[in-house]
């Protein structure tokens, strides 16, 4: 249990960096950042795949199809939505919306896997949901106060919508990924992370080409293929591809094999808190009091959810 929590903490610290990346290259569309990140992830996975080729050969065609689904939804679509949301709302708001994942994942795990690992009592989840909702309201108010006079309401609301879509993607991904790992204990977490990198590479290359074609048509002044700041964009994609995509996924997979699925939701809060930490470090400022109050509400809500013990489902036979 302790090793699983430590692996989840390490994954959260690395995943928190993805909330700062879009702020470092604000002129790059979210889809281009997502494609670039996962092209880097796929290239990093190639030598790892050669080293791990004997274990990769043991994966069945159904396993590769599962890796393809996980990579498309949990990698490319998730980061496209998230990067675009951050550019529209600012990192703290998007980070806090992603911060609802612990309870959203707990609810999804309840609905999808509660019959296998025990259910969480719905009545006990309500206080956690209210606390997290209050935290989101506080952070949104704090960020809106800091907006300049040319604030675009439509752009801001579209950013919130994109962040919600990112939550949907990352609710599905870790639960499905955890169930696969727990049902295939013979495969190492590192092998599964590398397999996802391999199937991500062709998807990311296709997506990068399509985004470049769209930019060439809609924004002919945008420098292609690496944008107006290649000296910043390329190293950033490599760092995020290595730390956030491969190493972070490896640590999360290791945690997923050691902990029950219903516990993985609350532990995703490490990503949210790390994202806020890196964001305000980049801003070189302390969070406003209202933002700190929102963070406190988030932590209280997640800790409340973590205290709820799964209740075993009693079947008719057992009765």
mmCIF file of C-alpha atoms in Angstrom:
data_model
loop_
_atom_site.group_PDB
_atom_site.id
_atom_site.type_symbol
_atom_site.label_atom_id
_atom_site.label_comp_id
_atom_site.label_asym_id
_atom_site.label_seq_id
_atom_site.Cartn_x
_atom_site.Cartn_y
_atom_site.Cartn_z
ATOM 1 C CA UNK A 1 0.000 0.000 0.000
ATOM 2 C CA UNK A 2 2.775 2.480 0.952
ATOM 3 C CA UNK A 3 4.735 1.724 -2.224
ATOM 4 C CA UNK A 4 1.578 2.273 -4.282
ATOM 5 C CA UNK A 5 0.942 5.669 -2.667
ATOM 6 C CA UNK A 6 4.572 6.736 -3.227
ATOM 7 C CA UNK A 7 4.393 5.720 -6.892
ATOM 8 C CA UNK A 8 1.163 7.733 -7.248
ATOM 9 C CA UNK A 9 2.857 10.749 -5.587
ATOM 10 C CA UNK A 10 5.799 10.546 -8.013
ATOM 11 C CA UNK A 11 3.407 10.345 -10.973
ATOM 12 C CA UNK A 12 1.478 13.368 -9.688
ATOM 13 C CA UNK A 13 4.620 15.482 -9.308
ATOM 14 C CA UNK A 14 5.620 14.786 -12.905
ATOM 15 C CA UNK A 15 2.120 15.115 -14.345
ATOM 16 C CA UNK A 16 1.775 18.504 -12.663
ATOM 17 C CA UNK A 17 4.291 19.877 -15.156
ATOM 18 C CA UNK A 18 1.764 19.559 -18.005
ATOM 19 C CA UNK A 19 -0.190 22.511 -16.584
ATOM 20 C CA UNK A 20 2.800 24.824 -17.094
ATOM 21 C CA UNK A 21 3.749 23.659 -20.601
ATOM 22 C CA UNK A 22 0.938 25.504 -22.448
ATOM 23 C CA UNK A 23 1.884 28.721 -20.629
ATOM 24 C CA UNK A 24 5.471 28.501 -21.912
ATOM 25 C CA UNK A 25 4.371 28.346 -25.574
ATOM 26 C CA UNK A 26 1.081 30.299 -25.609
ATOM 27 C CA UNK A 27 1.178 30.873 -29.385
ATOM 28 C CA UNK A 28 1.028 27.151 -30.148
ATOM 29 C CA UNK A 29 -2.437 25.557 -30.562
ATOM 30 C CA UNK A 30 -3.299 22.909 -27.976
ATOM 31 C CA UNK A 31 -3.625 20.220 -30.675
ATOM 32 C CA UNK A 32 -0.085 20.933 -31.936
ATOM 33 C CA UNK A 33 1.285 20.734 -28.384
ATOM 34 C CA UNK A 34 -0.519 17.445 -27.811
ATOM 35 C CA UNK A 35 0.767 15.950 -31.052
ATOM 36 C CA UNK A 36 4.305 17.196 -30.385
ATOM 37 C CA UNK A 37 4.308 15.807 -26.869
ATOM 38 C CA UNK A 38 3.252 12.344 -27.998
ATOM 39 C CA UNK A 39 5.571 12.256 -31.004
ATOM 40 C CA UNK A 40 8.342 12.810 -28.442
ATOM 41 C CA UNK A 41 6.807 10.121 -26.198
ATOM 42 C CA UNK A 42 6.703 7.655 -29.095
ATOM 43 C CA UNK A 43 10.310 8.366 -30.108
ATOM 44 C CA UNK A 44 11.441 7.890 -26.499
ATOM 45 C CA UNK A 45 9.546 4.582 -26.399
ATOM 46 C CA UNK A 46 11.332 3.153 -29.474
ATOM 47 C CA UNK A 47 14.679 2.279 -27.805
ATOM 48 C CA UNK A 48 12.797 1.178 -24.689
ATOM 49 C CA UNK A 49 10.678 -1.126 -26.862
ATOM 50 C CA UNK A 50 13.783 -2.680 -28.406
ATOM 51 C CA UNK A 51 15.179 -3.339 -24.937
ATOM 52 C CA UNK A 52 11.836 -4.795 -23.790
ATOM 53 C CA UNK A 53 10.988 -6.569 -27.055
ATOM 54 C CA UNK A 54 10.767 -10.046 -25.503
ATOM 55 C CA UNK A 55 8.035 -8.971 -23.076
ATOM 56 C CA UNK A 56 6.228 -6.921 -25.732
ATOM 57 C CA UNK A 57 5.954 -10.025 -27.936
ATOM 58 C CA UNK A 58 3.844 -11.641 -25.202
ATOM 59 C CA UNK A 59 1.092 -9.059 -25.640
ATOM 60 C CA UNK A 60 -1.895 -10.351 -27.596
ATOM 61 C CA UNK A 61 -3.621 -8.478 -30.462
ATOM 62 C CA UNK A 62 -6.455 -7.619 -28.042
ATOM 63 C CA UNK A 63 -3.880 -6.042 -25.695
ATOM 64 C CA UNK A 64 -2.504 -3.879 -28.506
ATOM 65 C CA UNK A 65 -6.028 -2.763 -29.414
ATOM 66 C CA UNK A 66 -6.597 -1.818 -25.781
ATOM 67 C CA UNK A 67 -3.321 0.149 -25.749
ATOM 68 C CA UNK A 68 -4.464 1.971 -28.901
ATOM 69 C CA UNK A 69 -7.771 2.996 -27.295
ATOM 70 C CA UNK A 70 -6.038 4.127 -24.104
ATOM 71 C CA UNK A 71 -3.472 6.154 -26.043
ATOM 72 C CA UNK A 72 -6.036 7.896 -28.230
ATOM 73 C CA UNK A 73 -8.355 8.944 -25.383
ATOM 74 C CA UNK A 74 -5.974 9.252 -22.430
ATOM 75 C CA UNK A 75 -3.078 10.793 -24.320
ATOM 76 C CA UNK A 76 -3.920 12.690 -27.513
ATOM 77 C CA UNK A 77 -7.498 13.795 -26.837
ATOM 78 C CA UNK A 78 -6.925 14.515 -23.138
ATOM 79 C CA UNK A 79 -3.928 16.769 -23.646
ATOM 80 C CA UNK A 80 -5.473 18.523 -26.638
ATOM 81 C CA UNK A 81 -8.478 19.483 -24.500
ATOM 82 C CA UNK A 82 -6.352 20.383 -21.475
ATOM 83 C CA UNK A 83 -3.760 22.521 -23.294
ATOM 84 C CA UNK A 84 -6.521 24.414 -25.118
ATOM 85 C CA UNK A 85 -8.410 24.936 -21.838
ATOM 86 C CA UNK A 86 -5.330 26.286 -20.047
ATOM 87 C CA UNK A 87 -4.716 28.812 -22.826
ATOM 88 C CA UNK A 88 -8.311 30.055 -22.507
ATOM 89 C CA UNK A 89 -8.876 30.079 -18.733
ATOM 90 C CA UNK A 90 -5.414 30.126 -17.182
ATOM 91 C CA UNK A 91 -3.734 27.214 -15.457
ATOM 92 C CA UNK A 92 -5.312 27.456 -11.953
ATOM 93 C CA UNK A 93 -8.918 27.194 -13.166
ATOM 94 C CA UNK A 94 -8.207 24.272 -15.494
ATOM 95 C CA UNK A 95 -6.097 22.628 -12.815
ATOM 96 C CA UNK A 96 -8.916 22.855 -10.282
ATOM 97 C CA UNK A 97 -11.445 21.464 -12.782
ATOM 98 C CA UNK A 98 -9.067 18.556 -13.326
ATOM 99 C CA UNK A 99 -8.958 18.470 -9.529
ATOM 100 C CA UNK A 100 -12.504 17.112 -9.515
ATOM 101 C CA UNK A 101 -11.076 13.872 -10.917
ATOM 102 C CA UNK A 102 -10.648 12.190 -7.506
ATOM 103 C CA UNK A 103 -14.372 12.200 -6.791
ATOM 104 C CA UNK A 104 -15.431 11.829 -10.450
ATOM 105 C CA UNK A 105 -13.202 8.769 -10.707
ATOM 106 C CA UNK A 106 -14.515 7.402 -7.413
ATOM 107 C CA UNK A 107 -18.082 7.736 -8.707
ATOM 108 C CA UNK A 108 -17.138 6.129 -12.036
ATOM 109 C CA UNK A 109 -15.322 3.311 -10.243
ATOM 110 C CA UNK A 110 -18.420 2.874 -8.076
ATOM 111 C CA UNK A 111 -20.636 2.534 -11.128
ATOM 112 C CA UNK A 112 -18.312 0.410 -13.261
ATOM 113 C CA UNK A 113 -16.283 -1.684 -10.816
ATOM 114 C CA UNK A 114 -18.104 -1.480 -7.492
ATOM 115 C CA UNK A 115 -19.510 -4.994 -7.982
ATOM 116 C CA UNK A 116 -15.926 -6.282 -8.152
ATOM 117 C CA UNK A 117 -14.112 -4.319 -5.416
ATOM 118 C CA UNK A 118 -16.881 -2.913 -3.196
ATOM 119 C CA UNK A 119 -18.965 0.268 -3.444
ATOM 120 C CA UNK A 120 -18.627 3.661 -1.785
ATOM 121 C CA UNK A 121 -21.765 4.855 0.005
ATOM 122 C CA UNK A 122 -23.314 7.603 -2.124
ATOM 123 C CA UNK A 123 -24.660 9.513 0.890
ATOM 124 C CA UNK A 124 -21.121 9.817 2.265
ATOM 125 C CA UNK A 125 -19.781 11.189 -1.028
ATOM 126 C CA UNK A 126 -22.099 14.235 -0.949
ATOM 127 C CA UNK A 127 -19.992 16.265 1.560
ATOM 128 C CA UNK A 128 -16.878 15.594 -0.546
ATOM 129 C CA UNK A 129 -18.659 16.766 -3.698
ATOM 130 C CA UNK A 130 -19.859 19.945 -1.970
ATOM 131 C CA UNK A 131 -16.358 20.739 -0.684
ATOM 132 C CA UNK A 132 -14.803 20.273 -4.117
ATOM 133 C CA UNK A 133 -17.553 22.362 -5.720
ATOM 134 C CA UNK A 134 -16.869 25.166 -3.240
ATOM 135 C CA UNK A 135 -13.161 24.966 -4.068
ATOM 136 C CA UNK A 136 -13.844 25.335 -7.786
ATOM 137 C CA UNK A 137 -16.044 28.376 -7.168
ATOM 138 C CA UNK A 138 -13.342 30.042 -5.045
ATOM 139 C CA UNK A 139 -10.585 29.560 -7.621
ATOM 140 C CA UNK A 140 -12.780 30.731 -10.509
ATOM 141 C CA UNK A 141 -13.692 33.903 -8.609
ATOM 142 C CA UNK A 142 -10.018 34.541 -7.792
ATOM 143 C CA UNK A 143 -8.976 34.114 -11.424
ATOM 144 C CA UNK A 144 -11.815 36.268 -12.749
ATOM 145 C CA UNK A 145 -10.760 39.062 -10.399
ATOM 146 C CA UNK A 146 -7.301 38.951 -11.960
ATOM 147 C CA UNK A 147 -8.536 39.175 -15.550
ATOM 148 C CA UNK A 148 -7.766 42.315 -17.544
ATOM 149 C CA UNK A 149 -10.413 44.602 -19.011
ATOM 150 C CA UNK A 150 -10.416 42.823 -22.399
ATOM 151 C CA UNK A 151 -11.679 39.586 -20.859
ATOM 152 C CA UNK A 152 -13.457 37.385 -23.411
ATOM 153 C CA UNK A 153 -16.389 35.593 -21.749
ATOM 154 C CA UNK A 154 -16.961 33.210 -24.676
ATOM 155 C CA UNK A 155 -13.295 32.200 -24.748
ATOM 156 C CA UNK A 156 -13.290 31.655 -20.975
ATOM 157 C CA UNK A 157 -16.454 29.532 -21.012
ATOM 158 C CA UNK A 158 -15.197 27.486 -23.959
ATOM 159 C CA UNK A 159 -12.036 26.840 -21.933
ATOM 160 C CA UNK A 160 -14.118 25.515 -19.043
ATOM 161 C CA UNK A 161 -15.989 23.251 -21.472
ATOM 162 C CA UNK A 162 -12.689 21.903 -22.842
ATOM 163 C CA UNK A 163 -11.449 21.262 -19.296
ATOM 164 C CA UNK A 164 -14.626 19.261 -18.603
ATOM 165 C CA UNK A 165 -13.944 17.167 -21.724
ATOM 166 C CA UNK A 166 -10.411 16.593 -20.423
ATOM 167 C CA UNK A 167 -11.915 15.353 -17.148
ATOM 168 C CA UNK A 168 -14.112 12.927 -19.096
ATOM 169 C CA UNK A 169 -11.094 11.542 -20.948
ATOM 170 C CA UNK A 170 -9.028 11.153 -17.810
ATOM 171 C CA UNK A 171 -11.857 9.587 -15.868
ATOM 172 C CA UNK A 172 -12.111 6.828 -18.451
ATOM 173 C CA UNK A 173 -8.371 6.319 -18.990
ATOM 174 C CA UNK A 174 -6.951 5.534 -15.510
ATOM 175 C CA UNK A 175 -9.862 3.312 -14.488
ATOM 176 C CA UNK A 176 -9.709 1.284 -17.692
ATOM 177 C CA UNK A 177 -5.905 1.195 -17.511
ATOM 178 C CA UNK A 178 -5.945 0.069 -13.866
ATOM 179 C CA UNK A 179 -8.409 -2.716 -14.570
ATOM 180 C CA UNK A 180 -6.222 -4.018 -17.421
ATOM 181 C CA UNK A 181 -3.104 -3.978 -15.220
ATOM 182 C CA UNK A 182 -4.841 -5.695 -12.319
ATOM 183 C CA UNK A 183 -6.248 -8.365 -14.623
ATOM 184 C CA UNK A 184 -2.835 -8.924 -16.294
ATOM 185 C CA UNK A 185 -0.385 -9.098 -13.360
ATOM 186 C CA UNK A 186 2.061 -11.106 -15.500
ATOM 187 C CA UNK A 187 2.927 -7.940 -17.462
ATOM 188 C CA UNK A 188 5.216 -5.310 -15.952
ATOM 189 C CA UNK A 189 3.976 -1.689 -15.673
ATOM 190 C CA UNK A 190 6.997 -0.519 -17.668
ATOM 191 C CA UNK A 191 6.173 -2.864 -20.539
ATOM 192 C CA UNK A 192 2.605 -1.578 -20.683
ATOM 193 C CA UNK A 193 3.780 2.061 -20.611
ATOM 194 C CA UNK A 194 6.188 1.332 -23.480
ATOM 195 C CA UNK A 195 3.442 -0.434 -25.453
ATOM 196 C CA UNK A 196 1.252 2.663 -25.171
ATOM 197 C CA UNK A 197 4.163 4.787 -26.381
ATOM 198 C CA UNK A 198 4.633 2.578 -29.448
ATOM 199 C CA UNK A 199 0.972 2.767 -30.524
ATOM 200 C CA UNK A 200 0.866 6.501 -29.740
ATOM 201 C CA UNK A 201 3.674 7.371 -32.189
ATOM 202 C CA UNK A 202 1.807 6.770 -35.496
ATOM 203 C CA UNK A 203 -1.336 8.419 -34.097
ATOM 204 C CA UNK A 204 0.669 11.457 -32.993
ATOM 205 C CA UNK A 205 2.488 11.728 -36.342
ATOM 206 C CA UNK A 206 -0.824 11.680 -38.226
ATOM 207 C CA UNK A 207 -2.281 14.264 -35.846
ATOM 208 C CA UNK A 208 0.811 16.503 -36.176
ATOM 209 C CA UNK A 209 0.566 16.396 -39.982
ATOM 210 C CA UNK A 210 -3.158 17.225 -39.906
ATOM 211 C CA UNK A 211 -2.658 20.150 -37.501
ATOM 212 C CA UNK A 212 0.189 21.506 -39.642
ATOM 213 C CA UNK A 213 -2.023 21.297 -42.717
ATOM 214 C CA UNK A 214 -4.788 23.176 -40.922
ATOM 215 C CA UNK A 215 -2.367 25.873 -39.728
ATOM 216 C CA UNK A 216 -0.906 26.271 -43.225
ATOM 217 C CA UNK A 217 -4.430 26.919 -44.493
ATOM 218 C CA UNK A 218 -5.817 29.078 -41.671
ATOM 219 C CA UNK A 219 -2.636 30.767 -40.375
ATOM 220 C CA UNK A 220 -0.129 30.940 -43.254
ATOM 221 C CA UNK A 221 2.167 33.177 -41.183
ATOM 222 C CA UNK A 222 2.657 30.426 -38.570
ATOM 223 C CA UNK A 223 6.173 29.007 -39.034
ATOM 224 C CA UNK A 224 6.011 25.289 -39.813
ATOM 225 C CA UNK A 225 6.744 22.578 -38.878
ATOM 226 C CA UNK A 226 8.010 23.625 -35.404
ATOM 227 C CA UNK A 227 6.374 27.016 -34.903
ATOM 228 C CA UNK A 228 7.854 30.447 -34.137
ATOM 229 C CA UNK A 229 9.854 29.277 -31.070
ATOM 230 C CA UNK A 230 11.427 25.904 -31.982
ATOM 231 C CA UNK A 231 14.265 26.449 -29.489
ATOM 232 C CA UNK A 232 11.661 26.371 -26.701
ATOM 233 C CA UNK A 233 9.004 24.104 -28.220
ATOM 234 C CA UNK A 234 11.207 21.108 -29.069
ATOM 235 C CA UNK A 235 13.008 20.772 -25.678
ATOM 236 C CA UNK A 236 9.693 21.318 -23.870
ATOM 237 C CA UNK A 237 8.031 18.488 -25.825
ATOM 238 C CA UNK A 238 10.969 16.170 -25.103
ATOM 239 C CA UNK A 239 10.920 16.924 -21.374
ATOM 240 C CA UNK A 240 7.147 16.514 -21.109
ATOM 241 C CA UNK A 241 7.282 13.394 -23.284
ATOM 242 C CA UNK A 242 9.908 11.788 -21.038
ATOM 243 C CA UNK A 243 8.782 12.855 -17.559
ATOM 244 C CA UNK A 244 5.027 13.257 -17.929
ATOM 245 C CA UNK A 245 4.226 10.653 -20.574
ATOM 246 C CA UNK A 246 6.599 7.735 -20.069
ATOM 247 C CA UNK A 247 8.016 8.010 -16.540
ATOM 248 C CA UNK A 248 4.794 9.396 -15.065
ATOM 249 C CA UNK A 249 2.764 6.636 -16.720
ATOM 250 C CA UNK A 250 5.260 4.043 -15.472
ATOM 251 C CA UNK A 251 4.859 5.252 -11.875
ATOM 252 C CA UNK A 252 1.055 5.383 -12.177
ATOM 253 C CA UNK A 253 0.976 1.861 -13.621
ATOM 254 C CA UNK A 254 3.089 0.640 -10.708
ATOM 255 C CA UNK A 255 0.620 2.265 -8.292
ATOM 256 C CA UNK A 256 -2.348 0.798 -10.182
ATOM 257 C CA UNK A 257 -1.033 -2.743 -9.701
ATOM 258 C CA UNK A 258 -0.656 -2.213 -5.946
ATOM 259 C CA UNK A 259 -3.851 -0.365 -4.980
ATOM 260 C CA UNK A 260 -7.612 -1.025 -5.372
ATOM 261 C CA UNK A 261 -9.214 0.838 -8.283
ATOM 262 C CA UNK A 262 -11.497 2.890 -6.001
ATOM 263 C CA UNK A 263 -8.399 4.369 -4.271
ATOM 264 C CA UNK A 264 -6.794 5.560 -7.518
ATOM 265 C CA UNK A 265 -9.314 8.387 -7.889
ATOM 266 C CA UNK A 266 -8.484 10.188 -4.626
ATOM 267 C CA UNK A 267 -4.747 9.795 -5.236
ATOM 268 C CA UNK A 268 -4.977 11.687 -8.550
ATOM 269 C CA UNK A 269 -5.164 14.812 -6.345
ATOM 270 C CA UNK A 270 -1.351 14.734 -6.307
ATOM 271 C CA UNK A 271 -1.460 15.844 -9.969
ATOM 272 C CA UNK A 272 -3.746 18.769 -9.168
ATOM 273 C CA UNK A 273 -1.705 20.020 -6.214
ATOM 274 C CA UNK A 274 1.526 19.651 -8.191
ATOM 275 C CA UNK A 275 0.002 21.549 -11.109
ATOM 276 C CA UNK A 276 -0.888 24.446 -8.820
ATOM 277 C CA UNK A 277 2.578 24.316 -7.220
ATOM 278 C CA UNK A 278 4.406 24.490 -10.567
ATOM 279 C CA UNK A 279 2.007 27.148 -11.926
ATOM 280 C CA UNK A 280 2.501 29.603 -9.075
ATOM 281 C CA UNK A 281 6.231 28.842 -9.045
ATOM 282 C CA UNK A 282 6.303 29.836 -12.723
ATOM 283 C CA UNK A 283 4.319 32.990 -11.920
ATOM 284 C CA UNK A 284 6.768 33.697 -9.068
ATOM 285 C CA UNK A 285 3.900 34.612 -6.757
ATOM 286 C CA UNK A 286 1.902 33.226 -3.876
ATOM 287 C CA UNK A 287 -1.661 32.125 -4.575
ATOM 288 C CA UNK A 288 -4.347 34.653 -3.516
ATOM 289 C CA UNK A 289 -6.174 33.868 -0.288
ATOM 290 C CA UNK A 290 -9.302 32.896 -2.202
ATOM 291 C CA UNK A 291 -7.284 30.447 -4.309
ATOM 292 C CA UNK A 292 -5.727 29.004 -1.147
ATOM 293 C CA UNK A 293 -9.233 28.611 0.295
ATOM 294 C CA UNK A 294 -10.265 26.760 -2.860
ATOM 295 C CA UNK A 295 -7.232 24.474 -2.638
ATOM 296 C CA UNK A 296 -8.062 23.772 1.016
ATOM 297 C CA UNK A 297 -11.652 22.876 0.074
ATOM 298 C CA UNK A 298 -10.330 20.536 -2.624
ATOM 299 C CA UNK A 299 -8.006 18.778 -0.172
ATOM 300 C CA UNK A 300 -10.763 18.455 2.427
ATOM 301 C CA UNK A 301 -13.149 17.009 -0.153
ATOM 302 C CA UNK A 302 -10.617 14.480 -1.403
ATOM 303 C CA UNK A 303 -9.525 13.445 2.093
ATOM 304 C CA UNK A 304 -13.185 13.006 3.019
ATOM 305 C CA UNK A 305 -13.673 10.758 -0.007
ATOM 306 C CA UNK A 306 -10.555 8.753 0.874
ATOM 307 C CA UNK A 307 -11.906 8.056 4.373
ATOM 308 C CA UNK A 308 -14.943 6.267 2.932
ATOM 309 C CA UNK A 309 -14.398 2.530 3.064
ATOM 310 C CA UNK A 310 -15.683 0.418 0.173
ATOM 311 C CA UNK A 311 -18.698 -1.651 1.181
ATOM 312 C CA UNK A 312 -18.666 -5.219 -0.169
ATOM 313 C CA UNK A 313 -21.617 -6.122 -2.350
ATOM 314 C CA UNK A 314 -23.581 -9.026 -0.925
ATOM 315 C CA UNK A 315 -24.978 -11.290 -3.594
ATOM 316 C CA UNK A 316 -28.187 -13.238 -3.356
ATOM 317 C CA UNK A 317 -26.211 -16.480 -2.967
ATOM 318 C CA UNK A 318 -24.288 -15.066 0.022
ATOM 319 C CA UNK A 319 -27.546 -14.042 1.663
#
